[in-house]
mmCIF file of C-alpha atoms and ligand atoms in Angstrom:
data_model
loop_
_atom_site.group_PDB
_atom_site.id
_atom_site.type_symbol
_atom_site.label_atom_id
_atom_site.label_comp_id
_atom_site.label_asym_id
_atom_site.label_seq_id
_atom_site.Cartn_x
_atom_site.Cartn_y
_atom_site.Cartn_z
ATOM 1 C CA UNK D 1 77.365 -80.672 -55.456
ATOM 2 C CA UNK D 2 76.917 -77.706 -58.066
ATOM 3 C CA UNK D 3 78.364 -74.365 -56.600
ATOM 4 C CA UNK D 4 75.827 -72.218 -55.495
ATOM 5 C CA UNK D 5 77.162 -69.297 -57.147
ATOM 6 C CA UNK D 6 76.874 -68.139 -60.845
ATOM 7 C CA UNK D 7 78.698 -70.180 -63.799
ATOM 8 C CA UNK D 8 81.447 -68.220 -65.396
ATOM 9 C CA UNK D 9 79.686 -68.474 -68.687
ATOM 10 C CA UNK D 10 76.557 -66.323 -67.272
ATOM 11 C CA UNK D 11 78.530 -63.985 -65.103
ATOM 12 C CA UNK D 12 80.141 -63.180 -68.024
ATOM 13 C CA UNK D 13 77.060 -63.017 -70.321
ATOM 14 C CA UNK D 14 75.677 -60.654 -67.423
ATOM 15 C CA UNK D 15 78.494 -58.496 -67.432
ATOM 16 C CA UNK D 16 78.630 -57.916 -71.281
ATOM 17 C CA UNK D 17 74.962 -57.059 -71.109
ATOM 18 C CA UNK D 18 75.868 -54.669 -68.072
ATOM 19 C CA UNK D 19 78.533 -52.742 -69.826
ATOM 20 C CA UNK D 20 75.964 -50.642 -72.628
ATOM 21 C CA UNK D 21 73.831 -49.574 -69.328
ATOM 22 C CA UNK D 22 74.087 -46.836 -66.844
ATOM 23 C CA UNK D 23 75.003 -49.019 -63.485
ATOM 24 C CA UNK D 24 72.527 -45.886 -61.110
ATOM 25 C CA UNK D 25 69.940 -46.656 -63.633
ATOM 26 C CA UNK D 26 69.743 -50.362 -63.151
ATOM 27 C CA UNK D 27 70.107 -49.856 -59.364
ATOM 28 C CA UNK D 28 67.501 -47.404 -59.547
ATOM 29 C CA UNK D 29 65.301 -49.908 -61.296
ATOM 30 C CA UNK D 30 66.384 -52.504 -59.169
ATOM 31 C CA UNK D 31 65.012 -50.836 -56.462
ATOM 32 C CA UNK D 32 61.727 -49.720 -57.859
ATOM 33 C CA UNK D 33 61.312 -53.899 -58.737
ATOM 34 C CA UNK D 34 62.143 -54.680 -55.095
ATOM 35 C CA UNK D 35 59.582 -52.165 -53.455
ATOM 36 C CA UNK D 36 57.056 -53.970 -56.013
ATOM 37 C CA UNK D 37 58.197 -57.442 -54.449
ATOM 38 C CA UNK D 38 57.788 -56.144 -51.127
ATOM 39 C CA UNK D 39 54.648 -54.504 -51.395
ATOM 40 C CA UNK D 40 53.038 -57.602 -53.074
ATOM 41 C CA UNK D 41 53.159 -56.964 -56.307
ATOM 42 C CA UNK D 42 54.971 -59.199 -59.473
ATOM 43 C CA UNK D 43 56.802 -59.021 -62.147
ATOM 44 C CA UNK D 44 54.668 -57.242 -63.977
ATOM 45 C CA UNK D 45 56.606 -54.389 -63.031
ATOM 46 C CA UNK D 46 59.353 -55.470 -65.343
ATOM 47 C CA UNK D 47 58.795 -54.091 -68.964
ATOM 48 C CA UNK D 48 61.921 -52.564 -70.482
ATOM 49 C CA UNK D 49 65.299 -53.947 -71.192
ATOM 50 C CA UNK D 50 66.711 -52.458 -68.217
ATOM 51 C CA UNK D 51 64.054 -53.244 -65.676
ATOM 52 C CA UNK D 52 64.919 -56.777 -67.063
ATOM 53 C CA UNK D 53 68.903 -56.671 -66.741
ATOM 54 C CA UNK D 54 68.143 -54.837 -63.356
ATOM 55 C CA UNK D 55 66.368 -57.631 -62.170
ATOM 56 C CA UNK D 56 68.575 -60.355 -63.175
ATOM 57 C CA UNK D 57 71.503 -58.286 -61.568
ATOM 58 C CA UNK D 58 69.564 -58.363 -58.183
ATOM 59 C CA UNK D 59 67.858 -61.481 -58.130
ATOM 60 C CA UNK D 60 69.311 -64.070 -60.527
ATOM 61 C CA UNK D 61 72.673 -64.973 -58.266
ATOM 62 C CA UNK D 62 69.970 -65.268 -55.053
ATOM 63 C CA UNK D 63 67.312 -67.566 -57.114
ATOM 64 C CA UNK D 64 69.963 -69.206 -58.945
ATOM 65 C CA UNK D 65 71.478 -70.179 -55.341
ATOM 66 C CA UNK D 66 68.146 -71.297 -54.046
ATOM 67 C CA UNK D 67 67.628 -73.456 -57.022
ATOM 68 C CA UNK D 68 70.951 -75.242 -57.353
ATOM 69 C CA UNK D 69 70.610 -75.661 -53.125
ATOM 70 C CA UNK D 70 66.988 -77.651 -54.215
ATOM 71 C CA UNK D 71 68.895 -79.633 -56.611
ATOM 72 C CA UNK D 72 71.888 -80.453 -54.767
ATOM 73 C CA UNK D 73 69.240 -81.779 -52.141
ATOM 74 C CA UNK D 74 67.478 -83.830 -55.031
ATOM 75 C CA UNK D 75 70.658 -85.578 -56.274
ATOM 76 C CA UNK D 76 71.701 -86.085 -52.710
ATOM 77 C CA UNK D 77 68.514 -88.236 -52.831
ATOM 78 C CA UNK D 78 68.659 -89.609 -56.377
ATOM 79 C CA UNK D 79 71.774 -89.994 -57.414
ATOM 80 C CA UNK D 80 70.984 -91.735 -60.405
ATOM 81 C CA UNK D 81 68.400 -89.148 -61.474
ATOM 82 C CA UNK D 82 69.609 -88.265 -64.919
ATOM 83 C CA UNK D 83 67.134 -86.103 -67.118
ATOM 84 C CA UNK D 84 67.155 -85.809 -70.259
ATOM 85 C CA UNK D 85 65.093 -82.606 -70.773
ATOM 86 C CA UNK D 86 63.738 -79.978 -68.714
ATOM 87 C CA UNK D 87 60.927 -77.416 -68.873
ATOM 88 C CA UNK D 88 61.200 -74.151 -66.638
ATOM 89 C CA UNK D 89 57.844 -72.548 -65.830
ATOM 90 C CA UNK D 90 57.700 -68.828 -65.328
ATOM 91 C CA UNK D 91 61.450 -69.181 -66.653
ATOM 92 C CA UNK D 92 62.068 -65.449 -66.264
ATOM 93 C CA UNK D 93 65.462 -64.892 -67.348
ATOM 94 C CA UNK D 94 66.352 -68.669 -67.646
ATOM 95 C CA UNK D 95 67.455 -69.159 -63.480
ATOM 96 C CA UNK D 96 66.296 -72.403 -63.237
ATOM 97 C CA UNK D 97 67.669 -73.640 -66.411
ATOM 98 C CA UNK D 98 71.143 -72.588 -65.948
ATOM 99 C CA UNK D 99 71.283 -74.188 -62.589
ATOM 100 C CA UNK D 100 69.855 -77.647 -64.031
ATOM 101 C CA UNK D 101 72.177 -77.287 -66.596
ATOM 102 C CA UNK D 102 74.925 -77.545 -64.195
ATOM 103 C CA UNK D 103 73.490 -80.086 -61.700
ATOM 104 C CA UNK D 104 72.661 -82.103 -64.432
ATOM 105 C CA UNK D 105 75.404 -82.982 -67.543
ATOM 106 C CA UNK D 106 72.779 -85.144 -68.617
ATOM 107 C CA UNK D 107 70.339 -82.570 -69.635
ATOM 108 C CA UNK D 108 70.323 -82.047 -73.694
ATOM 109 C CA UNK D 109 66.870 -80.453 -74.334
ATOM 110 C CA UNK D 110 66.132 -77.285 -72.784
ATOM 111 C CA UNK D 111 62.053 -75.284 -73.386
ATOM 112 C CA UNK D 112 61.248 -72.299 -70.955
ATOM 113 C CA UNK D 113 58.281 -70.798 -71.021
ATOM 114 C CA UNK D 114 57.132 -66.927 -69.496
ATOM 115 C CA UNK D 115 54.963 -64.248 -70.127
ATOM 116 C CA UNK D 116 57.285 -61.545 -69.935
ATOM 117 C CA UNK D 117 58.581 -60.418 -73.514
ATOM 118 C CA UNK D 118 61.326 -58.613 -71.511
ATOM 119 C CA UNK D 119 62.254 -61.227 -69.221
ATOM 120 C CA UNK D 120 62.498 -64.056 -72.372
ATOM 121 C CA UNK D 121 64.828 -61.528 -74.341
ATOM 122 C CA UNK D 122 67.096 -61.226 -71.789
ATOM 123 C CA UNK D 123 67.200 -65.022 -71.575
ATOM 124 C CA UNK D 124 67.982 -65.583 -74.935
ATOM 125 C CA UNK D 125 70.625 -63.181 -75.225
ATOM 126 C CA UNK D 126 72.045 -64.490 -71.918
ATOM 127 C CA UNK D 127 72.157 -68.235 -73.276
ATOM 128 C CA UNK D 128 73.342 -66.885 -76.925
ATOM 129 C CA UNK D 129 76.892 -67.938 -76.576
ATOM 130 C CA UNK D 130 76.221 -70.508 -73.889
ATOM 131 C CA UNK D 131 77.599 -73.947 -75.095
ATOM 132 C CA UNK D 132 75.271 -75.781 -73.545
ATOM 133 C CA UNK D 133 71.961 -73.306 -73.954
ATOM 134 C CA UNK D 134 72.444 -71.439 -76.912
ATOM 135 C CA UNK D 135 69.761 -73.830 -78.724
ATOM 136 C CA UNK D 136 67.346 -73.515 -75.729
ATOM 137 C CA UNK D 137 63.418 -72.978 -76.792
ATOM 138 C CA UNK D 138 61.720 -69.980 -75.010
ATOM 139 C CA UNK D 139 57.964 -69.907 -75.894
ATOM 140 C CA UNK D 140 56.095 -66.355 -75.041
ATOM 141 C CA UNK D 141 52.870 -67.205 -73.389
ATOM 142 C CA UNK D 142 50.456 -67.543 -69.974
ATOM 143 C CA UNK D 143 51.649 -70.897 -68.646
ATOM 144 C CA UNK D 144 48.352 -72.613 -68.105
ATOM 145 C CA UNK D 145 47.808 -72.177 -71.921
ATOM 146 C CA UNK D 146 51.136 -72.551 -72.988
ATOM 147 C CA UNK D 147 51.659 -76.165 -71.326
ATOM 148 C CA UNK D 148 48.625 -77.542 -72.019
ATOM 149 C CA UNK D 149 49.772 -77.852 -75.786
ATOM 150 C CA UNK D 150 53.478 -78.845 -74.105
ATOM 151 C CA UNK D 151 54.204 -82.727 -74.042
ATOM 152 C CA UNK D 152 55.912 -84.518 -71.095
ATOM 153 C CA UNK D 153 59.435 -83.572 -69.848
ATOM 154 C CA UNK D 154 61.749 -85.691 -67.456
ATOM 155 C CA UNK D 155 62.424 -82.229 -65.090
ATOM 156 C CA UNK D 156 59.688 -80.060 -64.651
ATOM 157 C CA UNK D 157 60.978 -77.061 -62.936
ATOM 158 C CA UNK D 158 59.075 -73.675 -61.373
ATOM 159 C CA UNK D 159 61.012 -71.394 -59.386
ATOM 160 C CA UNK D 160 59.853 -68.162 -57.807
ATOM 161 C CA UNK D 161 56.673 -68.336 -59.795
ATOM 162 C CA UNK D 162 53.367 -69.871 -58.394
ATOM 163 C CA UNK D 163 53.543 -66.600 -55.664
ATOM 164 C CA UNK D 164 52.550 -64.475 -58.690
ATOM 165 C CA UNK D 165 49.641 -65.999 -59.692
ATOM 166 C CA UNK D 166 46.004 -66.228 -57.708
ATOM 167 C CA UNK D 167 45.266 -69.474 -55.633
ATOM 168 C CA UNK D 168 43.122 -71.215 -57.521
ATOM 169 C CA UNK D 169 44.994 -70.797 -60.504
ATOM 170 C CA UNK D 170 48.029 -71.964 -58.698
ATOM 171 C CA UNK D 171 45.953 -75.279 -58.257
ATOM 172 C CA UNK D 172 45.537 -75.721 -61.848
ATOM 173 C CA UNK D 173 48.661 -75.019 -62.739
ATOM 174 C CA UNK D 174 50.122 -77.540 -60.065
ATOM 175 C CA UNK D 175 47.868 -80.280 -61.475
ATOM 176 C CA UNK D 176 48.958 -79.415 -65.362
ATOM 177 C CA UNK D 177 52.458 -79.303 -64.313
ATOM 178 C CA UNK D 178 52.396 -82.807 -62.811
ATOM 179 C CA UNK D 179 50.342 -84.188 -65.928
ATOM 180 C CA UNK D 180 53.627 -82.392 -67.935
ATOM 181 C CA UNK D 181 56.210 -84.360 -65.822
ATOM 182 C CA UNK D 182 57.330 -88.022 -66.768
ATOM 183 C CA UNK D 183 60.047 -88.210 -63.734
ATOM 184 C CA UNK D 184 60.057 -84.953 -61.258
ATOM 185 C CA UNK D 185 58.708 -81.601 -60.367
ATOM 186 C CA UNK D 186 60.465 -79.076 -58.306
ATOM 187 C CA UNK D 187 58.830 -76.264 -57.030
ATOM 188 C CA UNK D 188 60.692 -73.493 -55.193
ATOM 189 C CA UNK D 189 59.423 -70.478 -53.243
ATOM 190 C CA UNK D 190 60.697 -67.752 -51.158
ATOM 191 C CA UNK D 191 61.754 -68.718 -47.899
ATOM 192 C CA UNK D 192 58.452 -66.726 -46.340
ATOM 193 C CA UNK D 193 55.291 -68.113 -44.320
ATOM 194 C CA UNK D 194 53.639 -67.378 -47.382
ATOM 195 C CA UNK D 195 56.009 -69.153 -49.771
ATOM 196 C CA UNK D 196 56.000 -71.972 -47.346
ATOM 197 C CA UNK D 197 52.115 -72.422 -47.222
ATOM 198 C CA UNK D 198 52.065 -72.130 -50.955
ATOM 199 C CA UNK D 199 54.242 -75.205 -51.274
ATOM 200 C CA UNK D 200 52.523 -77.109 -48.749
ATOM 201 C CA UNK D 201 49.320 -76.591 -50.210
ATOM 202 C CA UNK D 202 50.825 -77.723 -53.806
ATOM 203 C CA UNK D 203 52.261 -80.974 -52.159
ATOM 204 C CA UNK D 204 49.052 -82.113 -50.564
ATOM 205 C CA UNK D 205 47.335 -81.487 -53.891
ATOM 206 C CA UNK D 206 49.781 -83.791 -56.060
ATOM 207 C CA UNK D 207 50.374 -86.462 -53.534
ATOM 208 C CA UNK D 208 46.854 -87.195 -53.270
ATOM 209 C CA UNK D 209 47.354 -87.440 -57.246
ATOM 210 C CA UNK D 210 49.875 -89.949 -56.610
ATOM 211 C CA UNK D 211 52.967 -88.013 -56.117
ATOM 212 C CA UNK D 212 56.033 -88.728 -54.035
ATOM 213 C CA UNK D 213 58.321 -86.510 -52.168
ATOM 214 C CA UNK D 214 61.819 -86.567 -52.943
ATOM 215 C CA UNK D 215 63.048 -83.889 -51.097
ATOM 216 C CA UNK D 216 63.050 -82.081 -48.555
ATOM 217 C CA UNK D 217 60.678 -84.319 -46.586
ATOM 218 C CA UNK D 218 61.450 -87.747 -45.640
ATOM 219 C CA UNK D 219 58.001 -89.043 -45.932
ATOM 220 C CA UNK D 220 54.596 -88.788 -48.032
ATOM 221 C CA UNK D 221 52.548 -88.090 -45.406
ATOM 222 C CA UNK D 222 50.997 -84.531 -43.680
ATOM 223 C CA UNK D 223 53.450 -82.070 -42.679
ATOM 224 C CA UNK D 224 54.083 -82.115 -38.946
ATOM 225 C CA UNK D 225 54.884 -78.696 -38.163
ATOM 226 C CA UNK D 226 52.222 -76.933 -36.093
ATOM 227 C CA UNK D 227 51.186 -73.204 -36.863
ATOM 228 C CA UNK D 228 53.458 -70.965 -36.124
ATOM 229 C CA UNK D 229 56.079 -73.536 -36.991
ATOM 230 C CA UNK D 230 57.058 -73.487 -40.774
ATOM 231 C CA UNK D 231 60.115 -74.804 -42.870
ATOM 232 C CA UNK D 232 62.559 -73.068 -44.827
ATOM 233 C CA UNK D 233 66.215 -73.229 -45.718
ATOM 234 C CA UNK D 234 68.859 -70.591 -46.314
ATOM 235 C CA UNK D 235 71.792 -70.392 -49.146
ATOM 236 C CA UNK D 236 74.784 -68.255 -48.769
ATOM 237 C CA UNK D 237 76.085 -66.988 -52.212
ATOM 238 C CA UNK D 238 78.779 -64.245 -52.729
ATOM 239 C CA UNK D 239 78.027 -61.074 -54.319
ATOM 240 C CA UNK D 240 79.923 -59.561 -57.305
ATOM 241 C CA UNK D 241 80.802 -56.017 -58.036
ATOM 242 C CA UNK D 242 77.902 -55.274 -60.057
ATOM 243 C CA UNK D 243 75.640 -57.089 -57.694
ATOM 244 C CA UNK D 244 76.721 -55.551 -54.776
ATOM 245 C CA UNK D 245 76.245 -51.209 -56.806
ATOM 246 C CA UNK D 246 72.707 -52.319 -58.160
ATOM 247 C CA UNK D 247 71.894 -53.574 -54.590
ATOM 248 C CA UNK D 248 73.420 -50.851 -52.857
ATOM 249 C CA UNK D 249 74.971 -53.456 -50.619
ATOM 250 C CA UNK D 250 78.723 -53.776 -48.589
ATOM 251 C CA UNK D 251 78.988 -57.308 -47.865
ATOM 252 C CA UNK D 252 80.386 -59.062 -49.957
ATOM 253 C CA UNK D 253 77.894 -62.333 -49.817
ATOM 254 C CA UNK D 254 74.114 -62.690 -48.993
ATOM 255 C CA UNK D 255 71.875 -65.461 -47.846
ATOM 256 C CA UNK D 256 68.925 -66.419 -49.645
ATOM 257 C CA UNK D 257 65.929 -67.341 -47.836
ATOM 258 C CA UNK D 258 63.874 -70.430 -49.742
ATOM 259 C CA UNK D 259 61.843 -72.919 -49.610
ATOM 260 C CA UNK D 260 60.920 -75.832 -51.834
ATOM 261 C CA UNK D 261 59.451 -79.655 -53.065
ATOM 262 C CA UNK D 262 60.765 -82.064 -55.406
ATOM 263 C CA UNK D 263 57.874 -84.580 -56.315
ATOM 264 C CA UNK D 264 58.773 -87.843 -58.258
ATOM 265 C CA UNK D 265 56.555 -90.370 -59.817
ATOM 266 C CA UNK D 266 58.386 -93.186 -58.480
ATOM 267 C CA UNK D 267 58.751 -93.565 -54.413
ATOM 268 C CA UNK D 268 62.238 -92.933 -53.079
ATOM 269 C CA UNK D 269 63.281 -95.729 -50.893
ATOM 270 C CA UNK D 270 64.848 -94.978 -47.407
ATOM 271 C CA UNK D 271 64.546 -90.856 -47.437
ATOM 272 C CA UNK D 272 66.928 -89.669 -45.019
ATOM 273 C CA UNK D 273 65.663 -87.403 -42.081
ATOM 274 C CA UNK D 274 66.094 -84.030 -43.036
ATOM 275 C CA UNK D 275 67.602 -80.758 -40.637
ATOM 276 C CA UNK D 276 65.348 -78.230 -40.396
ATOM 277 C CA UNK D 277 67.257 -75.454 -38.180
ATOM 278 C CA UNK D 278 70.977 -74.842 -37.780
ATOM 279 C CA UNK D 279 72.117 -77.464 -35.020
ATOM 280 C CA UNK D 280 72.656 -76.009 -31.842
ATOM 281 C CA UNK D 281 76.057 -76.933 -30.990
ATOM 282 C CA UNK D 282 77.314 -76.261 -27.254
ATOM 283 C CA UNK D 283 79.860 -77.926 -25.156
ATOM 284 C CA UNK D 284 77.798 -80.260 -23.772
ATOM 285 C CA UNK D 285 75.690 -81.478 -26.524
ATOM 286 C CA UNK D 286 74.486 -80.512 -30.176
ATOM 287 C CA UNK D 287 71.001 -80.372 -30.487
ATOM 288 C CA UNK D 288 68.886 -80.902 -33.921
ATOM 289 C CA UNK D 289 65.731 -80.279 -35.117
ATOM 290 C CA UNK D 290 64.697 -83.021 -37.495
ATOM 291 C CA UNK D 291 61.707 -84.595 -39.707
ATOM 292 C CA UNK D 292 62.202 -87.854 -39.918
ATOM 293 C CA UNK D 293 59.431 -90.609 -41.461
ATOM 294 C CA UNK D 294 57.963 -90.538 -37.474
ATOM 295 C CA UNK D 295 57.531 -86.647 -37.116
ATOM 296 C CA UNK D 296 58.950 -83.773 -35.832
ATOM 297 C CA UNK D 297 61.973 -84.655 -33.087
ATOM 298 C CA UNK D 298 64.734 -82.650 -31.243
ATOM 299 C CA UNK D 299 67.589 -84.947 -31.143
ATOM 300 C CA UNK D 300 70.081 -84.452 -28.685
ATOM 301 C CA UNK D 301 73.638 -85.701 -29.371
ATOM 302 C CA UNK D 302 75.701 -85.450 -26.178
ATOM 303 C CA UNK D 303 79.185 -84.623 -25.986
ATOM 304 C CA UNK D 304 80.239 -88.174 -24.239
ATOM 305 C CA UNK D 305 79.196 -89.947 -27.203
ATOM 306 C CA UNK D 306 82.566 -88.690 -28.774
ATOM 307 C CA UNK D 307 82.066 -90.202 -32.272
ATOM 308 C CA UNK D 308 78.535 -89.281 -32.634
ATOM 309 C CA UNK D 309 79.170 -85.653 -31.351
ATOM 310 C CA UNK D 310 81.462 -85.255 -33.905
ATOM 311 C CA UNK D 311 79.257 -86.234 -36.931
ATOM 312 C CA UNK D 312 76.612 -84.136 -35.367
ATOM 313 C CA UNK D 313 78.777 -80.918 -35.203
ATOM 314 C CA UNK D 314 79.218 -81.562 -39.184
ATOM 315 C CA UNK D 315 75.497 -81.047 -39.163
ATOM 316 C CA UNK D 316 74.278 -78.128 -41.873
ATOM 317 C CA UNK D 317 70.307 -76.952 -41.969
ATOM 318 C CA UNK D 318 69.237 -78.254 -44.844
ATOM 319 C CA UNK D 319 70.998 -81.377 -44.775
ATOM 320 C CA UNK D 320 70.169 -84.820 -44.530
ATOM 321 C CA UNK D 321 71.125 -86.887 -40.849
ATOM 322 C CA UNK D 322 71.067 -90.982 -40.667
HETATM 323 C C1 SAM S 1 59.915 -63.714 -59.380
HETATM 324 S S1 SAM S 1 59.890 -64.350 -61.469
HETATM 325 C C2 SAM S 1 61.307 -65.876 -61.498
HETATM 326 C C3 SAM S 1 61.881 -66.246 -62.526
HETATM 327 C C4 SAM S 1 62.738 -67.253 -62.729
HETATM 328 N N1 SAM S 1 61.991 -68.361 -62.737
HETATM 329 C C5 SAM S 1 63.851 -67.277 -61.390
HETATM 330 O O1 SAM S 1 63.738 -67.754 -60.640
HETATM 331 O O2 SAM S 1 64.452 -66.345 -61.454
HETATM 332 C C6 SAM S 1 58.143 -65.094 -62.064
HETATM 333 C C7 SAM S 1 58.348 -65.450 -63.280
HETATM 334 O O3 SAM S 1 57.113 -65.964 -63.263
HETATM 335 C C8 SAM S 1 56.488 -65.288 -64.668
HETATM 336 N N2 SAM S 1 55.032 -65.451 -64.599
HETATM 337 C C9 SAM S 1 53.710 -65.199 -63.862
HETATM 338 N N3 SAM S 1 52.899 -65.545 -63.624
HETATM 339 C C10 SAM S 1 52.970 -65.943 -64.969
HETATM 340 C C11 SAM S 1 52.035 -66.734 -66.010
HETATM 341 N N4 SAM S 1 50.956 -67.078 -65.491
HETATM 342 N N5 SAM S 1 52.219 -67.419 -67.306
HETATM 343 C C12 SAM S 1 53.623 -67.512 -67.782
HETATM 344 N N6 SAM S 1 54.640 -67.119 -66.486
HETATM 345 C C13 SAM S 1 54.041 -66.103 -65.642
HETATM 346 C C14 SAM S 1 56.622 -64.004 -64.842
HETATM 347 O O4 SAM S 1 56.557 -63.352 -66.039
HETATM 348 C C15 SAM S 1 58.213 -64.190 -64.212
HETATM 349 O O5 SAM S 1 59.235 -64.400 -65.395
#
């Protein structure tokens, strides 16, 4: 399992960038960019070098943790998957590329694309001294136009990206990303009902085009959750001193809520049930909300089944259960 915390090389590169900047300025810009996101805006507010750095310091640790958790889930279900090349769509500061490089030592070739020049410049700066990523190719351009010209890639990732484009554009982009996927497409969104709805729409569309689900769902059928129920996961990450300062936060950690889907060209056999919430543990029983091949279930593991109870106590939200 890859750690959800930023790798040392990336931390050092971010700290190096921060040296020439006022932390107060960066904190001010981070607060303003976060407000734009909360108000439904996107990355359009990121225009300058300070904006890009403020965004990366405030958000990159959390989106990195979410991508890593999704990749860990994919690796658990497909331990033999060894992609050679990666395409990171809406790559921003390169978050998903860094996470994929950690998760897959097999990756040799990294292609990134994004419309935002300030984020592209930052990504190239951060990767410059990296042993794995110094040679990345990063194209600036609108996703669909740029993707049309791209070849197929083993692993395609779009992290916290599709929410920034309209519904019709999302559908077209999903199909195009799938067309460019040789093996696996991973799409990650914020863990909100709206993020879940986007993932479900993309999931249904691509299954109709022949995709199979590797994770988190143990089946390719319709999602069994009924509104207002919805699915998301959470990943805890440590906050560095700079991260706390930029966010004006006290706690040494934060919990990132996210939702994801990993779609593959070939069906994955024997997909395990997915744990959809933190199990309720009492002295009497462990109750686990599971998504299984047969649909949704609340599994009750009584204390009297000593071994099963002990195992069930170890379950974690987002993990798998046999
Ligand atoms: C919230 S950021 C996420 C960045 C990065 N993937 C991450 O996880 O940290 C969304 C990114 O998508 C890019 N983006 C949004 N719409 C785009 C489009 N139509 N074409 C290319 N990039 C786009 C933005 O410029 C921004 O870098």
